[in-house]
């Protein structure tokens, strides 16, 4: 029997390819469908044991399956690698109590084939209730995760509401408001894909760097993937607030990235590295060494 050998391959399939069928919920005259693909094993699980002798394809002719195995409540369908084109087939499954069930085998692309199908006679059978409970539990866990993320985000927004570092970063993102603060001539920082004008502002015990970034790539968007102000040979990061507007720069587009930190007591004696990272490697990073705070 190939079922014990192929079962591990089936159970490792993606959860999205697992589904269940409740036969009593099908419209009158409709048969349950099982999506199969060439060389893709499909495991079908039932609530009671099956009769191997009465489980077969209704159509006559050469078999398109490497195996059609029954073991207890499990049925394994494994179409052969060469069975890439075939008509819809009817599968008769007989249970040990003598009753028979008929399914339609529908040819599908491998990505859409069923890895596992659980078959229930009606929605109140133990297996169906267990499957429904598992689905509700999974949805509940997903809602809990979303709630936890929302709570963290809400807490961050509440902290930001009274955070002067955030207020300064938001102020410097605004063209009109920052025009009175950015008086000095900007520096230019660039690489093969990005060009930026850079201003430095010191205000109320805070130091801020304002980058006006232009994406010079012809086809690819640029997204800041982190930023920092680093100190010393060990490149120790300072606590920093980072804000960007917009968050994604299309080809040829421009936007601002602002970094705000508390001005260190030894700012006049130290030099820092200011960097903005991109997701696509060094060509998408902006760095300015020797910065003063």
Short mmCIF file of N, CA and C in Angstrom, two decimals, residues 49-116:
data_model
loop_
_atom_site.label_atom_id
_atom_site.label_comp_id
_atom_site.label_asym_id
_atom_site.label_seq_id
_atom_site.Cartn_x
_atom_site.Cartn_y
_atom_site.Cartn_z
N UNK A 49 -15.41 3.89 8.39
CA UNK A 49 -14.49 3.10 7.57
C UNK A 49 -15.07 2.78 6.20
N UNK A 50 -14.16 2.64 5.24
CA UNK A 50 -14.54 2.41 3.86
C UNK A 50 -14.29 0.96 3.47
N UNK A 51 -15.02 0.54 2.44
CA UNK A 51 -14.86 -0.80 1.88
C UNK A 51 -13.96 -0.70 0.64
N UNK A 52 -12.73 -1.19 0.70
CA UNK A 52 -11.84 -1.06 -0.45
C UNK A 52 -12.40 -1.71 -1.71
N UNK A 53 -13.12 -2.81 -1.56
CA UNK A 53 -13.61 -3.51 -2.74
C UNK A 53 -14.68 -2.73 -3.48
N UNK A 54 -15.41 -1.86 -2.78
CA UNK A 54 -16.48 -1.11 -3.43
C UNK A 54 -16.12 0.32 -3.74
N UNK A 55 -14.85 0.67 -3.60
CA UNK A 55 -14.41 2.03 -3.88
C UNK A 55 -13.64 2.03 -5.20
N UNK A 56 -14.21 2.66 -6.23
CA UNK A 56 -13.62 2.57 -7.57
C UNK A 56 -14.17 3.69 -8.44
N UNK A 57 -13.51 3.87 -9.60
CA UNK A 57 -14.02 4.78 -10.62
C UNK A 57 -15.16 4.11 -11.37
N UNK A 58 -16.20 4.88 -11.67
CA UNK A 58 -17.32 4.32 -12.39
C UNK A 58 -17.02 4.17 -13.89
N UNK A 59 -16.16 5.05 -14.45
CA UNK A 59 -15.81 4.96 -15.86
C UNK A 59 -14.88 3.78 -16.09
N UNK A 60 -15.03 3.14 -17.22
CA UNK A 60 -14.18 2.03 -17.61
C UNK A 60 -13.02 2.55 -18.46
N UNK A 61 -11.95 1.79 -18.54
CA UNK A 61 -10.81 2.17 -19.37
C UNK A 61 -9.53 2.19 -18.54
N UNK A 62 -8.41 2.56 -19.18
CA UNK A 62 -7.13 2.59 -18.48
C UNK A 62 -7.18 3.56 -17.30
N UNK A 63 -6.57 3.14 -16.22
CA UNK A 63 -6.57 3.98 -15.02
C UNK A 63 -5.61 5.15 -15.19
N UNK A 64 -6.04 6.31 -14.73
CA UNK A 64 -5.21 7.50 -14.77
C UNK A 64 -4.48 7.74 -13.46
N UNK A 65 -4.56 6.75 -12.55
CA UNK A 65 -4.02 6.94 -11.22
C UNK A 65 -2.84 6.00 -10.98
N UNK A 66 -1.80 6.53 -10.35
CA UNK A 66 -0.74 5.68 -9.84
C UNK A 66 -1.27 4.83 -8.70
N UNK A 67 -2.15 5.44 -7.90
CA UNK A 67 -2.74 4.70 -6.79
C UNK A 67 -4.10 5.29 -6.45
N UNK A 68 -5.00 4.42 -6.04
CA UNK A 68 -6.29 4.78 -5.49
C UNK A 68 -6.48 3.86 -4.29
N UNK A 69 -5.97 4.27 -3.15
CA UNK A 69 -5.82 3.39 -1.99
C UNK A 69 -6.81 3.75 -0.90
N UNK A 70 -7.30 2.73 -0.23
CA UNK A 70 -8.22 2.88 0.90
C UNK A 70 -7.58 2.24 2.12
N UNK A 71 -7.60 2.97 3.22
CA UNK A 71 -7.11 2.44 4.49
C UNK A 71 -7.96 3.01 5.61
N UNK A 72 -8.84 2.20 6.17
CA UNK A 72 -9.71 2.66 7.25
C UNK A 72 -10.67 3.73 6.74
N UNK A 73 -10.57 4.92 7.32
CA UNK A 73 -11.43 6.04 6.93
C UNK A 73 -10.78 6.94 5.88
N UNK A 74 -9.60 6.54 5.36
CA UNK A 74 -8.82 7.39 4.47
C UNK A 74 -8.84 6.85 3.05
N UNK A 75 -8.92 7.76 2.10
CA UNK A 75 -8.82 7.44 0.69
C UNK A 75 -7.77 8.35 0.08
N UNK A 76 -6.78 7.75 -0.58
CA UNK A 76 -5.72 8.51 -1.21
C UNK A 76 -5.83 8.40 -2.72
N UNK A 77 -5.94 9.55 -3.38
CA UNK A 77 -5.98 9.62 -4.84
C UNK A 77 -4.66 10.21 -5.31
N UNK A 78 -3.96 9.48 -6.17
CA UNK A 78 -2.68 9.98 -6.68
C UNK A 78 -2.66 9.81 -8.20
N UNK A 79 -3.09 10.84 -8.95
CA UNK A 79 -3.04 10.75 -10.41
C UNK A 79 -1.60 10.59 -10.89
N UNK A 80 -1.43 9.89 -11.99
CA UNK A 80 -0.09 9.70 -12.54
C UNK A 80 0.44 11.00 -13.11
N UNK A 81 1.76 11.09 -13.25
CA UNK A 81 2.39 12.31 -13.76
C UNK A 81 1.95 12.61 -15.20
N UNK A 82 1.60 11.58 -15.96
CA UNK A 82 1.20 11.81 -17.34
C UNK A 82 -0.27 12.10 -17.52
N UNK A 83 -1.04 12.08 -16.44
CA UNK A 83 -2.49 12.29 -16.53
C UNK A 83 -2.82 13.77 -16.46
N UNK A 84 -2.29 14.53 -17.41
CA UNK A 84 -2.49 15.98 -17.37
C UNK A 84 -3.74 16.42 -18.11
N UNK A 85 -4.36 15.52 -18.86
CA UNK A 85 -5.58 15.87 -19.57
C UNK A 85 -6.54 14.70 -19.49
N UNK A 86 -7.68 14.91 -18.83
CA UNK A 86 -8.67 13.85 -18.72
C UNK A 86 -10.04 14.49 -18.48
N UNK A 87 -11.12 13.76 -18.74
CA UNK A 87 -12.46 14.32 -18.48
C UNK A 87 -12.79 14.23 -17.00
N UNK A 88 -13.91 14.84 -16.64
CA UNK A 88 -14.41 14.68 -15.26
C UNK A 88 -14.80 13.22 -15.05
N UNK A 89 -14.38 12.68 -13.92
CA UNK A 89 -14.62 11.28 -13.62
C UNK A 89 -15.53 11.17 -12.39
N UNK A 90 -16.23 10.04 -12.30
CA UNK A 90 -17.10 9.77 -11.16
C UNK A 90 -16.45 8.70 -10.30
N UNK A 91 -16.35 9.00 -9.02
CA UNK A 91 -15.75 8.08 -8.06
C UNK A 91 -16.82 7.56 -7.11
N UNK A 92 -16.96 6.25 -7.02
CA UNK A 92 -17.89 5.63 -6.08
C UNK A 92 -17.14 5.17 -4.86
N UNK A 93 -17.59 5.61 -3.70
CA UNK A 93 -16.98 5.24 -2.43
C UNK A 93 -18.02 4.47 -1.62
N UNK A 94 -17.70 3.23 -1.26
CA UNK A 94 -18.63 2.43 -0.47
C UNK A 94 -18.12 2.32 0.96
N UNK A 95 -19.02 2.57 1.89
CA UNK A 95 -18.68 2.45 3.30
C UNK A 95 -18.90 1.02 3.79
N UNK A 96 -18.37 0.70 4.93
CA UNK A 96 -18.46 -0.66 5.44
C UNK A 96 -19.89 -1.04 5.80
N UNK A 97 -20.79 -0.07 5.99
CA UNK A 97 -22.19 -0.40 6.28
C UNK A 97 -22.97 -0.69 5.00
N UNK A 98 -22.30 -0.64 3.84
CA UNK A 98 -22.93 -0.97 2.57
C UNK A 98 -23.44 0.21 1.78
N UNK A 99 -23.54 1.39 2.38
CA UNK A 99 -24.01 2.56 1.65
C UNK A 99 -22.88 3.12 0.78
N UNK A 100 -23.27 3.76 -0.32
CA UNK A 100 -22.29 4.29 -1.27
C UNK A 100 -22.46 5.79 -1.43
N UNK A 101 -21.37 6.44 -1.69
CA UNK A 101 -21.33 7.87 -1.97
C UNK A 101 -20.64 8.07 -3.31
N UNK A 102 -21.10 9.06 -4.08
CA UNK A 102 -20.51 9.33 -5.39
C UNK A 102 -19.95 10.75 -5.42
N UNK A 103 -18.73 10.86 -5.95
CA UNK A 103 -18.05 12.15 -6.06
C UNK A 103 -17.64 12.38 -7.52
N UNK A 104 -17.43 13.64 -7.86
CA UNK A 104 -16.93 14.01 -9.18
C UNK A 104 -15.48 14.46 -9.03
N UNK A 105 -14.58 13.83 -9.78
CA UNK A 105 -13.17 14.22 -9.80
C UNK A 105 -12.98 15.25 -10.90
N UNK A 106 -12.60 16.45 -10.52
CA UNK A 106 -12.49 17.57 -11.46
C UNK A 106 -11.01 17.87 -11.70
N UNK A 107 -10.53 17.80 -12.95
CA UNK A 107 -9.13 18.15 -13.22
C UNK A 107 -8.87 19.63 -12.96
N UNK A 108 -7.76 19.92 -12.26
CA UNK A 108 -7.43 21.28 -11.87
C UNK A 108 -5.94 21.52 -12.04
N UNK A 109 -5.51 22.77 -12.12
CA UNK A 109 -4.08 23.06 -12.06
C UNK A 109 -3.51 22.61 -10.71
N UNK A 110 -2.24 22.25 -10.67
CA UNK A 110 -1.65 21.78 -9.39
C UNK A 110 -1.85 22.75 -8.23
N UNK A 111 -1.75 24.04 -8.51
CA UNK A 111 -1.87 25.02 -7.42
C UNK A 111 -3.28 25.07 -6.84
N UNK A 112 -4.28 24.60 -7.58
CA UNK A 112 -5.67 24.65 -7.11
C UNK A 112 -6.20 23.29 -6.67
N UNK A 113 -5.37 22.25 -6.79
CA UNK A 113 -5.83 20.91 -6.42
C UNK A 113 -6.00 20.79 -4.91
N UNK A 114 -6.92 19.91 -4.51
CA UNK A 114 -7.13 19.66 -3.09
C UNK A 114 -6.00 18.81 -2.53
N UNK A 115 -5.42 19.25 -1.44
CA UNK A 115 -4.46 18.40 -0.74
C UNK A 115 -5.19 17.49 0.23
N UNK A 116 -6.25 18.02 0.84
CA UNK A 116 -7.01 17.21 1.80
C UNK A 116 -8.47 17.66 1.78
#
